[in-house]
Structures are given as structure tokens and as C-alpha cells.
PDB file of C-alpha atoms in Angstrom:
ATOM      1  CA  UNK B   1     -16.880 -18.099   2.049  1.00  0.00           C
ATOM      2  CA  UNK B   2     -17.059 -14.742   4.145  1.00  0.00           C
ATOM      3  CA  UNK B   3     -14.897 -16.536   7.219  1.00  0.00           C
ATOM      4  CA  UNK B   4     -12.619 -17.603   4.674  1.00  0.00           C
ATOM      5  CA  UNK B   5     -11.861 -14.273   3.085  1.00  0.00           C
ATOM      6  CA  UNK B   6     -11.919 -12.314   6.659  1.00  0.00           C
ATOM      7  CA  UNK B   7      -9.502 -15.487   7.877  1.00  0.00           C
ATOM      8  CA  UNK B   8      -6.936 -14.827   4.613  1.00  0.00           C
ATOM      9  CA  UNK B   9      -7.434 -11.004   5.674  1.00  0.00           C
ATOM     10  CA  UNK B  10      -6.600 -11.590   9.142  1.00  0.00           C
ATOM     11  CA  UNK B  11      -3.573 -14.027   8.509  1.00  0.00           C
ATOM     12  CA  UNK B  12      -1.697 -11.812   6.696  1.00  0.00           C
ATOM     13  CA  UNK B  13      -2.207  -8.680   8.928  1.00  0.00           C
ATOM     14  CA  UNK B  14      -1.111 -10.928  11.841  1.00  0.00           C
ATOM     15  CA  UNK B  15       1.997 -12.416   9.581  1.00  0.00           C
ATOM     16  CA  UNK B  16       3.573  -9.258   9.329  1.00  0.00           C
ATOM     17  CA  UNK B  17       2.884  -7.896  12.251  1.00  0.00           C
ATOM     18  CA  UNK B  18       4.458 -11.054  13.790  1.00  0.00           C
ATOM     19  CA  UNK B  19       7.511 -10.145  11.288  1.00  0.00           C
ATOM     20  CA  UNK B  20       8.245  -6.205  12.784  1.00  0.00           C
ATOM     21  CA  UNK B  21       8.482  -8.140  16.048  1.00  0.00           C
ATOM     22  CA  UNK B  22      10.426 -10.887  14.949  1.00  0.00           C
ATOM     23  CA  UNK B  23      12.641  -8.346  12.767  1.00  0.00           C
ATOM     24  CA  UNK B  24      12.899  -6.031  16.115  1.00  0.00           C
ATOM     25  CA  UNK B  25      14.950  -8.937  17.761  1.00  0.00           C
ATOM     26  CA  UNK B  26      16.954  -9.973  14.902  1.00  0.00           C
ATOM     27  CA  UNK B  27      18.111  -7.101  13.581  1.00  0.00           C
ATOM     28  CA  UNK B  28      21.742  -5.345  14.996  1.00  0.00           C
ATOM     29  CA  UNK B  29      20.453  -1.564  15.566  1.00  0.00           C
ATOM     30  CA  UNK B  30      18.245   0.900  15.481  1.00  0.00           C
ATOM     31  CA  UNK B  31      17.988   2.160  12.230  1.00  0.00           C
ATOM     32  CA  UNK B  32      17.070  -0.982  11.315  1.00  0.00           C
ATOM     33  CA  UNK B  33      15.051  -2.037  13.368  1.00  0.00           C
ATOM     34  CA  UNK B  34      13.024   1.011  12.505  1.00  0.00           C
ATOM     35  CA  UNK B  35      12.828  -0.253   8.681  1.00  0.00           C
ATOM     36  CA  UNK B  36      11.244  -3.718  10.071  1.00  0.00           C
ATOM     37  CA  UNK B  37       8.972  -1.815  12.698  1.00  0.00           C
ATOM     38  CA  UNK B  38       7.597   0.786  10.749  1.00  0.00           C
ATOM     39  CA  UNK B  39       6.771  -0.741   7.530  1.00  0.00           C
ATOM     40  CA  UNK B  40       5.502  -4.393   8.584  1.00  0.00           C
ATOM     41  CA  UNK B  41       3.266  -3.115  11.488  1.00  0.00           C
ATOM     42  CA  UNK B  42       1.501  -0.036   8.788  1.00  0.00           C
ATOM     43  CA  UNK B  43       1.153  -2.913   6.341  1.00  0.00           C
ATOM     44  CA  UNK B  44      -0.142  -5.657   8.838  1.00  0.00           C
ATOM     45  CA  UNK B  45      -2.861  -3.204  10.293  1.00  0.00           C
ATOM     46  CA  UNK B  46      -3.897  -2.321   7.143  1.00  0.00           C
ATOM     47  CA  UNK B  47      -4.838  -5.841   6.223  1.00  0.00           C
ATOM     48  CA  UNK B  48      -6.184  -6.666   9.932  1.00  0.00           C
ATOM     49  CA  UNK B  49      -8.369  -2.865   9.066  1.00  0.00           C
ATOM     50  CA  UNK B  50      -9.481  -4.513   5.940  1.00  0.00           C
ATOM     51  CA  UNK B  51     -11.122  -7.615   7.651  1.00  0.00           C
ATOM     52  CA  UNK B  52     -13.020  -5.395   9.833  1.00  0.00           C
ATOM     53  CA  UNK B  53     -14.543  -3.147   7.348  1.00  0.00           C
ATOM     54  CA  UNK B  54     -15.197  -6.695   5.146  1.00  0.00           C
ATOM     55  CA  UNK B  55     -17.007  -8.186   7.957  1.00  0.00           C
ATOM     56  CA  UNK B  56     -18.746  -4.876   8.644  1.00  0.00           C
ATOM     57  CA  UNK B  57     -20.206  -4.706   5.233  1.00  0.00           C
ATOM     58  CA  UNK B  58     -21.057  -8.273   5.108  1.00  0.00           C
ATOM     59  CA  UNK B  59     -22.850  -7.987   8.283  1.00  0.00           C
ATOM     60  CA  UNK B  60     -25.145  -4.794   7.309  1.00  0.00           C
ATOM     61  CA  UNK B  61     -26.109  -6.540   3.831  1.00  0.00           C
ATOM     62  CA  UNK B  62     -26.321 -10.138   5.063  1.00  0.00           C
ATOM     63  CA  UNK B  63     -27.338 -10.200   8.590  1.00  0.00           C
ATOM     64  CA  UNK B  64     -29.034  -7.051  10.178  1.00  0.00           C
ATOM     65  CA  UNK B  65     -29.818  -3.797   8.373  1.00  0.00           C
ATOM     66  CA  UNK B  66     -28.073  -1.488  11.337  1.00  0.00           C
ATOM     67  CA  UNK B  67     -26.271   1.732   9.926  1.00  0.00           C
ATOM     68  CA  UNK B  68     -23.890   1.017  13.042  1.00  0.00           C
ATOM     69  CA  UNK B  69     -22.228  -1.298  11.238  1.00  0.00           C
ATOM     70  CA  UNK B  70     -21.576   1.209   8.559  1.00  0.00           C
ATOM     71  CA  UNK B  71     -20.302   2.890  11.457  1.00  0.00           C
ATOM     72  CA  UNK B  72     -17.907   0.318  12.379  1.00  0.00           C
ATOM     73  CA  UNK B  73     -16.651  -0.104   8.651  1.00  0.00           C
ATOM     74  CA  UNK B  74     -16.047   3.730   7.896  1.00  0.00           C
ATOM     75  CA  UNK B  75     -13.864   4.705  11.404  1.00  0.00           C
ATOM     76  CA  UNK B  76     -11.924   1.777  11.320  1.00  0.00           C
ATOM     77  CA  UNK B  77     -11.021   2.719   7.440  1.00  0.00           C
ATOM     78  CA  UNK B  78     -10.280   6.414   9.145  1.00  0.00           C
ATOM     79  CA  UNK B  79      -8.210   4.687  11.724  1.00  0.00           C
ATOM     80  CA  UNK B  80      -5.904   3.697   8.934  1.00  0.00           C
ATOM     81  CA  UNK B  81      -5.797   6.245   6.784  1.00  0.00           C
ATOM     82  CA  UNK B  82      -4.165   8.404   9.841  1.00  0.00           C
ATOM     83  CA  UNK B  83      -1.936   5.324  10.826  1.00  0.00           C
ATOM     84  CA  UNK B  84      -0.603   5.818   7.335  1.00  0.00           C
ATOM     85  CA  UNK B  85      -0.083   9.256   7.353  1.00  0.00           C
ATOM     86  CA  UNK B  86       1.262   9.468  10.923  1.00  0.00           C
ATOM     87  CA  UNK B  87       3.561   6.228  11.099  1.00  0.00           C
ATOM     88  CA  UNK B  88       6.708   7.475   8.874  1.00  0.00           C
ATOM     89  CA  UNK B  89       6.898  10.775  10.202  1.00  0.00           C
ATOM     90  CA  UNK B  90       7.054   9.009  13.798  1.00  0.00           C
ATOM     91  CA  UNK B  91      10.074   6.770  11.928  1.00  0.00           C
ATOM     92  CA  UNK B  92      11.914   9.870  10.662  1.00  0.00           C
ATOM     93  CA  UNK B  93      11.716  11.517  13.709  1.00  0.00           C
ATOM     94  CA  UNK B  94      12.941   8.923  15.596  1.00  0.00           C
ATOM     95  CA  UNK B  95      16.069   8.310  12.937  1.00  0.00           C
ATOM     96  CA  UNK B  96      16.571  11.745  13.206  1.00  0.00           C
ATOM     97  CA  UNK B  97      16.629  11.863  16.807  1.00  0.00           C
ATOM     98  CA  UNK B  98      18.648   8.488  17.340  1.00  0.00           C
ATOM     99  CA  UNK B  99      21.461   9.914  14.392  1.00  0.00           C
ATOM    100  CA  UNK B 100      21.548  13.480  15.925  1.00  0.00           C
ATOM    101  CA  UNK B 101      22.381  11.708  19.305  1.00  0.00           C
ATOM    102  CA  UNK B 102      25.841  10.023  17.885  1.00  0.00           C
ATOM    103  CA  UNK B 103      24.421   6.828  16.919  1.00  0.00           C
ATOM    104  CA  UNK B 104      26.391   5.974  13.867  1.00  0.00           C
ATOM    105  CA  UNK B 105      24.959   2.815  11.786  1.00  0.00           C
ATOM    106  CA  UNK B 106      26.075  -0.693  12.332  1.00  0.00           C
ATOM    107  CA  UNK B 107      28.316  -2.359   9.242  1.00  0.00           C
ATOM    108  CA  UNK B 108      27.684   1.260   7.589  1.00  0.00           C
ATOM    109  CA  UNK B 109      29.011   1.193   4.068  1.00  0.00           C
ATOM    110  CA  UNK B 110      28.874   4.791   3.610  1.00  0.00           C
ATOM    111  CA  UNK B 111      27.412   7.316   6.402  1.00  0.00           C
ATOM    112  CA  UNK B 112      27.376  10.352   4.457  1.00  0.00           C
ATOM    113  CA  UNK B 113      25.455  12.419   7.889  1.00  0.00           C
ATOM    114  CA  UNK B 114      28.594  11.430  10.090  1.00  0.00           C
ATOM    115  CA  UNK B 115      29.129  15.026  11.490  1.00  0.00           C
ATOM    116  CA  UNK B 116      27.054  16.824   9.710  1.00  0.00           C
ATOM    117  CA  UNK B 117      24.225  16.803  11.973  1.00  0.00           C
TER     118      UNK B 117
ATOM    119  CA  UNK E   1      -8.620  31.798   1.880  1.00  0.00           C
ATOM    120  CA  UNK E   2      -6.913  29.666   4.302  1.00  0.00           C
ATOM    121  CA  UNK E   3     -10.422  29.811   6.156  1.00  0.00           C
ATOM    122  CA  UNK E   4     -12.279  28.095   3.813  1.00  0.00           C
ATOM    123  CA  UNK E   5      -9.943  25.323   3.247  1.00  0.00           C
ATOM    124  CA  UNK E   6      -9.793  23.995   6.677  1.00  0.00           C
ATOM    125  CA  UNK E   7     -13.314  24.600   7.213  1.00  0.00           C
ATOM    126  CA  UNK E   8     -14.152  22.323   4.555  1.00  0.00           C
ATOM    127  CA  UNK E   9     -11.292  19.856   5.232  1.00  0.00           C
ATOM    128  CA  UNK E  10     -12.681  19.354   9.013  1.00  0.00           C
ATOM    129  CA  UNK E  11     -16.481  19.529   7.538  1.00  0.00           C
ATOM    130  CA  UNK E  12     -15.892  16.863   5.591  1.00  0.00           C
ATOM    131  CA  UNK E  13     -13.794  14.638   8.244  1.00  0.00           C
ATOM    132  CA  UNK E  14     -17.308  15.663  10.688  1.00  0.00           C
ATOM    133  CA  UNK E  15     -19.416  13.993   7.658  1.00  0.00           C
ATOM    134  CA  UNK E  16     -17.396  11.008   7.400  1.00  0.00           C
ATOM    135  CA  UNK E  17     -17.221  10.558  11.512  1.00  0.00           C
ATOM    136  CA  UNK E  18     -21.081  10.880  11.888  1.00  0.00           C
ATOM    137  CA  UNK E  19     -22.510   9.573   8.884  1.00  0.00           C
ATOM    138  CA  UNK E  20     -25.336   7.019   9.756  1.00  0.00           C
ATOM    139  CA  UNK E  21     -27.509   9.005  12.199  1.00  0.00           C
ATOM    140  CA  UNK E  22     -30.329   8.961   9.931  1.00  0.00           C
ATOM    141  CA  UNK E  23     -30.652   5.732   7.764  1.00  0.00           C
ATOM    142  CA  UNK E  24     -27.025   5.867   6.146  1.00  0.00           C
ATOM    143  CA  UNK E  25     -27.333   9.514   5.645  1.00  0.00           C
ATOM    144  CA  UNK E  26     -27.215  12.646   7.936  1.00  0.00           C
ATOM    145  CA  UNK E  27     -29.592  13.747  10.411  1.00  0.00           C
ATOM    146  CA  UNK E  28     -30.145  17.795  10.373  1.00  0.00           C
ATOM    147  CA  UNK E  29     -29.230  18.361  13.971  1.00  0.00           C
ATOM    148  CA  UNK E  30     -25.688  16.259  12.854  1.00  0.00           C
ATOM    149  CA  UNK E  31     -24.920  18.845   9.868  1.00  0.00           C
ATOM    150  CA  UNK E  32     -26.127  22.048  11.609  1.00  0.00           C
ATOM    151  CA  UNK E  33     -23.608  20.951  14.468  1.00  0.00           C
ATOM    152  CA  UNK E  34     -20.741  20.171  11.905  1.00  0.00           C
ATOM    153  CA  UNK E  35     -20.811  24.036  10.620  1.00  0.00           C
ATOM    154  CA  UNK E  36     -20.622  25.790  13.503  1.00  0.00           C
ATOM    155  CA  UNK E  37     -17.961  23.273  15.360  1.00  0.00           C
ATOM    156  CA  UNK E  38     -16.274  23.268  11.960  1.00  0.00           C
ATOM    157  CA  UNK E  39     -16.485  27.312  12.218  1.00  0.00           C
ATOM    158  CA  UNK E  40     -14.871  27.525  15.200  1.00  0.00           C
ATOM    159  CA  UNK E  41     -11.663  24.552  14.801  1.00  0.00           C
ATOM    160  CA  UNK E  42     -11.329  27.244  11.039  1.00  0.00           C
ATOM    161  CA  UNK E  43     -11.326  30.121  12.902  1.00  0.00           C
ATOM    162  CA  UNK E  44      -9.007  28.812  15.606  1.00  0.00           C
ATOM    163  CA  UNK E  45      -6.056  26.946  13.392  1.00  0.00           C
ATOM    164  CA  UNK E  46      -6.188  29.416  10.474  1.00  0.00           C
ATOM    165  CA  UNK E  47      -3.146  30.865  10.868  1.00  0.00           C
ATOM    166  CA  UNK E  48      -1.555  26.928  11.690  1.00  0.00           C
ATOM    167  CA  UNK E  49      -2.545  25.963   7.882  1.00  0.00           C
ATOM    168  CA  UNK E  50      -0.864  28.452   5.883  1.00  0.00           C
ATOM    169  CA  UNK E  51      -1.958  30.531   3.069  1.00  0.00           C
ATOM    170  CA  UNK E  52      -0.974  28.246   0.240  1.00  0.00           C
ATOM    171  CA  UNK E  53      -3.231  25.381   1.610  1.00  0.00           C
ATOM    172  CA  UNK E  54      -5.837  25.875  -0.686  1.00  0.00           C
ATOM    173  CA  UNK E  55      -4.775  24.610  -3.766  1.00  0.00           C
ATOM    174  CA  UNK E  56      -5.732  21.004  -2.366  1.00  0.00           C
ATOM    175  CA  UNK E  57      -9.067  22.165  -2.972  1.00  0.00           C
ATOM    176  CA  UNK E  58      -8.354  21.762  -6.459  1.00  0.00           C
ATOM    177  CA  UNK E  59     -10.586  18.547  -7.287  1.00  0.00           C
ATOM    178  CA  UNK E  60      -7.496  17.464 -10.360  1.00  0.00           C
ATOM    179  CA  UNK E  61      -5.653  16.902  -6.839  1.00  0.00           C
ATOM    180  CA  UNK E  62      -7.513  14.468  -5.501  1.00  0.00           C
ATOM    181  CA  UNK E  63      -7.749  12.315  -9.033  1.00  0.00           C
ATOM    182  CA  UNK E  64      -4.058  12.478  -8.463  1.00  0.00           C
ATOM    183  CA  UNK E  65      -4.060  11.289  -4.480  1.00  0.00           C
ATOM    184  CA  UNK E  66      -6.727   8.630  -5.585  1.00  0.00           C
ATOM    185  CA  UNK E  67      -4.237   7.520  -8.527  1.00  0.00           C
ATOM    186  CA  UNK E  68      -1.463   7.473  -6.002  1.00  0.00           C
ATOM    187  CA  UNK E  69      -2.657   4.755  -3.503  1.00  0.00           C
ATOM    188  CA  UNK E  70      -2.508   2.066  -5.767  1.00  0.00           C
ATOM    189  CA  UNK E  71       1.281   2.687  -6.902  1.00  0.00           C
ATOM    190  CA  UNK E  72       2.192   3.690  -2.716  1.00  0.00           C
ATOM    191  CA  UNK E  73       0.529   0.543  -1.599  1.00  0.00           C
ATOM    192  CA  UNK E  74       1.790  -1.918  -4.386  1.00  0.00           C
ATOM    193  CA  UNK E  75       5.288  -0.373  -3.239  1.00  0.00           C
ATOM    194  CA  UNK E  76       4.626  -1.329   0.208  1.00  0.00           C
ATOM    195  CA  UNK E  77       3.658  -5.214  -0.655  1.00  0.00           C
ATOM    196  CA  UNK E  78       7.287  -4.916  -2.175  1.00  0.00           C
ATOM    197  CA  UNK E  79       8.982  -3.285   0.318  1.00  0.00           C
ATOM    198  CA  UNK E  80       7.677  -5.802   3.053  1.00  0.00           C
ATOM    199  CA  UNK E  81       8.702  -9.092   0.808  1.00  0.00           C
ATOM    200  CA  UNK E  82      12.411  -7.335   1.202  1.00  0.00           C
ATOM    201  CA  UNK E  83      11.824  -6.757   4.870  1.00  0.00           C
ATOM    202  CA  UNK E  84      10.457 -10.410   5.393  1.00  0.00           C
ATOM    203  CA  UNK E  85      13.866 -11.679   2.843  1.00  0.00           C
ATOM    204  CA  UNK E  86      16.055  -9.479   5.360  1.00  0.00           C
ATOM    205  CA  UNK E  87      14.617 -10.884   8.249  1.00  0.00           C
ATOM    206  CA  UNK E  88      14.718 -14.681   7.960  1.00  0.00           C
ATOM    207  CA  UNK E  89      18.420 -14.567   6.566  1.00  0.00           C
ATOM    208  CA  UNK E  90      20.032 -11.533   7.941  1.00  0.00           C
ATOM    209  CA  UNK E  91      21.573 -10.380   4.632  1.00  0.00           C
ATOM    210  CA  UNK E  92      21.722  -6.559   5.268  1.00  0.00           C
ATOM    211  CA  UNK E  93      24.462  -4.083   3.915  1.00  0.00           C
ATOM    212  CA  UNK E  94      23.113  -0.687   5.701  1.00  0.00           C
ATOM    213  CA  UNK E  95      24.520   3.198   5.114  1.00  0.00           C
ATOM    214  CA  UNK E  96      22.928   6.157   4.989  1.00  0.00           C
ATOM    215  CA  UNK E  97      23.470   8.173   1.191  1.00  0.00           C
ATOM    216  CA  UNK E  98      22.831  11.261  -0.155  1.00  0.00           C
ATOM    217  CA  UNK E  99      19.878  11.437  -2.361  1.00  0.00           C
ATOM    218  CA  UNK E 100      19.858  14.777  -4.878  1.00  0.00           C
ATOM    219  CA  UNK E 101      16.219  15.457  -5.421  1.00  0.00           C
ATOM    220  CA  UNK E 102      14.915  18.255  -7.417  1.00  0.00           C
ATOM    221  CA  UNK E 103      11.330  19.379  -5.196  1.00  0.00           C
ATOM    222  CA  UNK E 104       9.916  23.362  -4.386  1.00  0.00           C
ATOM    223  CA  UNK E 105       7.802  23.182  -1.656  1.00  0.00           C
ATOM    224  CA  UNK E 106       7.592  21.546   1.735  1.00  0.00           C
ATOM    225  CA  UNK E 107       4.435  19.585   0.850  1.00  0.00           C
ATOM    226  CA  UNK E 108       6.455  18.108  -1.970  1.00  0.00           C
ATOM    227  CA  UNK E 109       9.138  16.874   0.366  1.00  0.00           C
ATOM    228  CA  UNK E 110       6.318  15.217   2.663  1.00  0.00           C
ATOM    229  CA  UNK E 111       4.972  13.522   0.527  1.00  0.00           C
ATOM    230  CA  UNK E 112       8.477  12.025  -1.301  1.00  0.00           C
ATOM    231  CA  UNK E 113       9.780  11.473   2.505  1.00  0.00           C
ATOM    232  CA  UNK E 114       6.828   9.307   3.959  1.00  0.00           C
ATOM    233  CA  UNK E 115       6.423   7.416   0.400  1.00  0.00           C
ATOM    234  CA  UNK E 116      10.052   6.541   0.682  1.00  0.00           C
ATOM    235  CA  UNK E 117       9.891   5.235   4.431  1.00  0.00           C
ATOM    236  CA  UNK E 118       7.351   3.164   3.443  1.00  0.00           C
ATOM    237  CA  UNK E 119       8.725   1.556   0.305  1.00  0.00           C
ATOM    238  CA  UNK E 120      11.359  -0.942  -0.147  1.00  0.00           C
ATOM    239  CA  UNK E 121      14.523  -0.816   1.994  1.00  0.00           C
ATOM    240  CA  UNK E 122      14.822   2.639   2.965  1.00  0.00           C
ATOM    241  CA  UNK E 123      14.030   5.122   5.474  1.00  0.00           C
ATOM    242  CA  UNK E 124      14.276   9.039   5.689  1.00  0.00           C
ATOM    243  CA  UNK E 125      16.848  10.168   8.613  1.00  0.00           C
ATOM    244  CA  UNK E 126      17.294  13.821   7.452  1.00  0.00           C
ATOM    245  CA  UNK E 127      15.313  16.536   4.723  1.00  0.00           C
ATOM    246  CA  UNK E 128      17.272  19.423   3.574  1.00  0.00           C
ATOM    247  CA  UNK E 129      15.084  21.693   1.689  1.00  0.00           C
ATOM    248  CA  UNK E 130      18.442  24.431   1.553  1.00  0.00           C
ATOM    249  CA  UNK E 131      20.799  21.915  -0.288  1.00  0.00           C
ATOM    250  CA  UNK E 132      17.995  19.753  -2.500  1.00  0.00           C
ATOM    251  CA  UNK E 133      18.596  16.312  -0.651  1.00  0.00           C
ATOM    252  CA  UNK E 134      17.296  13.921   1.755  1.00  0.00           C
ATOM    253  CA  UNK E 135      19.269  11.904   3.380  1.00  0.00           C
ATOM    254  CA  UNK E 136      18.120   7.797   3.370  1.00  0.00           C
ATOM    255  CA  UNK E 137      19.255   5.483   5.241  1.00  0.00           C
ATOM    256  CA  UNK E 138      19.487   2.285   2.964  1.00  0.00           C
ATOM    257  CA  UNK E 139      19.114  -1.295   4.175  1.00  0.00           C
ATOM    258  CA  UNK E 140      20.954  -2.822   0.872  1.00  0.00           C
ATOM    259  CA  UNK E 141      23.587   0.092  -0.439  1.00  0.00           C
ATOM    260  CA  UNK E 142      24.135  -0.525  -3.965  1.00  0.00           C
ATOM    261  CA  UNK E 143      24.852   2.704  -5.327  1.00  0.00           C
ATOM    262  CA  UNK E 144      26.943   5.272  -2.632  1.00  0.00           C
ATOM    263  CA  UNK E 145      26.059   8.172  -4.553  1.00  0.00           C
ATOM    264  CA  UNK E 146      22.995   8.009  -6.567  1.00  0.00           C
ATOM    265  CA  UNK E 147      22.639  10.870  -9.275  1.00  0.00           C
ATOM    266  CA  UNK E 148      19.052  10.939  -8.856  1.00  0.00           C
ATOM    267  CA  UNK E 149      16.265   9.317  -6.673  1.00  0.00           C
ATOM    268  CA  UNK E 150      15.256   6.574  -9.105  1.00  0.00           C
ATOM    269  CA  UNK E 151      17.337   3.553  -8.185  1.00  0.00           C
ATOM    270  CA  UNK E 152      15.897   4.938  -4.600  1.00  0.00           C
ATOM    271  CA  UNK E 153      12.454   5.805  -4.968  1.00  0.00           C
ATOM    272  CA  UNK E 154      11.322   4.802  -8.251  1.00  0.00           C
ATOM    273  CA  UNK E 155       8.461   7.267 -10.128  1.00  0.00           C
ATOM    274  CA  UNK E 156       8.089   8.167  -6.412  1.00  0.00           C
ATOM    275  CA  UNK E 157       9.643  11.836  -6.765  1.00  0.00           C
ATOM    276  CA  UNK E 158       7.820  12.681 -10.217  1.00  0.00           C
ATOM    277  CA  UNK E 159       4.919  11.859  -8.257  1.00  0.00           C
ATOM    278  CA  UNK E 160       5.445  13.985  -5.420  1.00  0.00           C
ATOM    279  CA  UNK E 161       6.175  16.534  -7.804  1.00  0.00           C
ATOM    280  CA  UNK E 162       3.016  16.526  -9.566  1.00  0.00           C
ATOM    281  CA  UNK E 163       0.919  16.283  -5.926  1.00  0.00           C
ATOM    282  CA  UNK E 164       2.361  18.913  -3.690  1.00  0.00           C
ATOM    283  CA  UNK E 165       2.493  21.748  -6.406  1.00  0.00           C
TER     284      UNK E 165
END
């Protein structure tokens, strides 16, 4: 029962984290690419986070009654918390940077920031 | 002011980071060490924080954060279905509009920025506080110059709103 919810958990961190890569190759520049990295890998960790702090708790209730595994469960729910907070201001800056630098947006429909920044 | 609000900010982040060195509670060596390191990182970033930092001590705000992480993250299942769609067919119509948003503060505009880089299709390149708009870049343009930021963002920006005042 446990492996099986841990193993969902797992699958669909791994999925989408399998997706920003794949999405990295496929698509045509950066500002993309920044869409499919950013919010696939936040979202795949989260679930891969979430199978660590369900095993974590399983183990301390079900197997051995060591606060370390409390341990385990709470900085690896800290670790993603920050990840959340952190990742989309890393994206923006890099936009920002990548824009500011004369990239102009592939197959851009409307670029209202072309010389403004 | 500004004192108190990062001391308890980091004394609660040394709480969470230590807690099980006595059963699943604190020892008393753990907590006496937490005020005086917390002391010290207070004293030292004080002037970093700002004055105005305080009012997220206000416990209504943190009902309102907890309320918030079930809308963010229900908008981030959505926004990666439409990455995974974009991805295995390649059906993208990028640009990068003009969003008119309607914010005060800086905090505000953090928290409307990240929310919208993580939910679907769109990503924050620029933030101009002085002329009211961000600047998005969209992955599927179907409105050049949205009004507001609800085809955008959704109940994103009354959220915001609410948070950061």
C-alpha cells in the first residue's frame, strides 16, 4: 500500500521533471524554454519532496520510533518551500537578463519591451 | 520594530530546523541557543528588512498565505498540463504583452510576479512599479492588450492584493 503511494508520488515527480528536459530540447528559444524549465522541475520536486516526507512519516509510526525521521520529513518539506519561493525569481531574472541583452522572442506576436529596456 | 520581526521570523525557522532533539520536542540547550543566534542574525540584517516588515506578524496574514497554497498549487497542476500539451505538439504562439495591474507596494508585486511564473503559460520578464504594469511573456497570445490581469492571472492579483498590504 505504502510502496504504492510513495511509487505514484515518485512517478509523477520524475514525469515532469523528465518533461522540463524534454521541453528544454524541443522548444525554439529561451524564453521558452524558461516556461518548460521553471515550472515542470518546481512541480516535479515537489511531488518527489512529497514521497520523502510520506515515507518519513510512515517509517517513524510503522517501523522505528526515531525522531530523526521526523527530521528527515520536516527539512525536506523546508527544502521545498524555499525551492518555491526562490525558483521564479531565478526565471525572471534570467528573462530579464536574456531580453535586456537584445534577445527578441522567436515567432513573437507582439513584443511590447522591444526597445524599451 | 523591524527587530522583532526578523527575530521571530529566524526563531521560528531555528525551531522548525532543530525540532526533535528531545523526543519530538525541543531540548533547553536547543532553544537557549536559538535566542541568542537569533539575536544576533536580528541585530545584524535589521536595517536589510525594512520598517514595514512587520505587518506579516499579523496572524489574519498567515490564514491568508495558508488559504493561498491551495489556489497557487492547483494553478500549477494547470499550468504544467499546458506545458506538457505544448511540449508533445509544439503548438506555441509566444509575445511578450503589457499587463495593467493596479498593486501599492513591492511585496504586492512579488507575490503577483512569482504566482504568475508559476501558473499557466506565462512568465514575468519585466515589473514596473512607476507605470502600474508587468510585463509577461505569454506562451499562447490571445489577447495583445489585456485591460486587466484576469484573462492573465486569474483571482491571482486580488490575491496579491489582499496578502502584501
Amino acid at each position: 500500500m505504502i510502496e504504492w503511494i510513495i511509487g505514484i508520488f515518485l512517478a509523477i515527480g520524475v514525469f515532469f521533471n523528465l518533461l522540463a528536459s524534454v521541453g528544454i530540447l524541443r522548444f525554439p528559444d529561451v524564453y521558452t524554454r524558461i516556461h518548460a524549465a521553471t515550472k515542470c522541475t518546481t512541480f516535479g520536486t515537489i511531488f518527489i519532496v512529497l514521497a520523502t516526507v510520506t515515507y518519513s512519516v510512515y517509517s517513524y509510526y510503522w517501523i522505528q520510533k526515531d525522531p530523526a525521521w521526523i527530521t528527515i520529513g520536516i527539512h525536506s518539506a523546508l527544502v521545498v518551500i524555499f525551492l518555491v519561493l526562490t525558483n521564479p525569481v531565478g526565471a525572471h531574472a534570467i528573462g530579464r537578463a536574456a531580453r535586456k541583452s537584445g534577445i527578441a522572442p522567436y515567432g513573437a506576436v507582439i513584443d511590447e519591451l522591444e526597445g524599451k529596456l | 520594530m523591524s527587530f522583532i520581526a526578523v527575530f521571530i521570523w529566524s526563531y521560528v525557522l531555528w525551531l522548525v530546523l532543530t525540532a526533535g532533539s528531545r523526543g519530538l520536542l525541543w531540548s533547553s540547550q536547543e532553544l537557549v541557543a536559538g535566542v541568542i543566534f537569533s539575536a544576533i542574525i536580528a541585530f545584524a540584517t535589521r536595517d536589510v528588512i525594512g520598517e514595514k516588515a512587520s505587518r506579516f506578524l499579523n496572524p489574519v496574514k498567515w490564514a491568508g498565505f495558508i488559504a493561498y497554497t491551495p489556489v497557487l498549487f492547483w494553478g500549477m497542476v494547470k499550468a504544467n498540463l499546458d506545458v506538457a500539451y505544448r511540449v508533445i505538439t509544439g503548438r506555441i504562439k509566444p509575445g511578450i504583452v503589457r499587463v495593467p495591474v493596479d498593486l501599492e507596494n513591492d511585496a504586492q508585486y512579488t507575490i503577483l510576479s512569482n504566482s504568475i511564473t508559476l501558473t499557466p503559460g506565462t512568465l514575468t520578464v519585466d515589473a514596473c512599479p512607476e507605470e502600474k504594469a508587468l510585463y509577461v511573456h505569454w506562451i499562447n497570445v490571445t489577447d495583445k492588450e489585456p485591460k486587466s490581469s484576469e484573462v492573465i492571472a486569474g483571482s491571482f492579483e486580488k490575491w496579491a492584493r489582499r496578502l502584501g498590504r
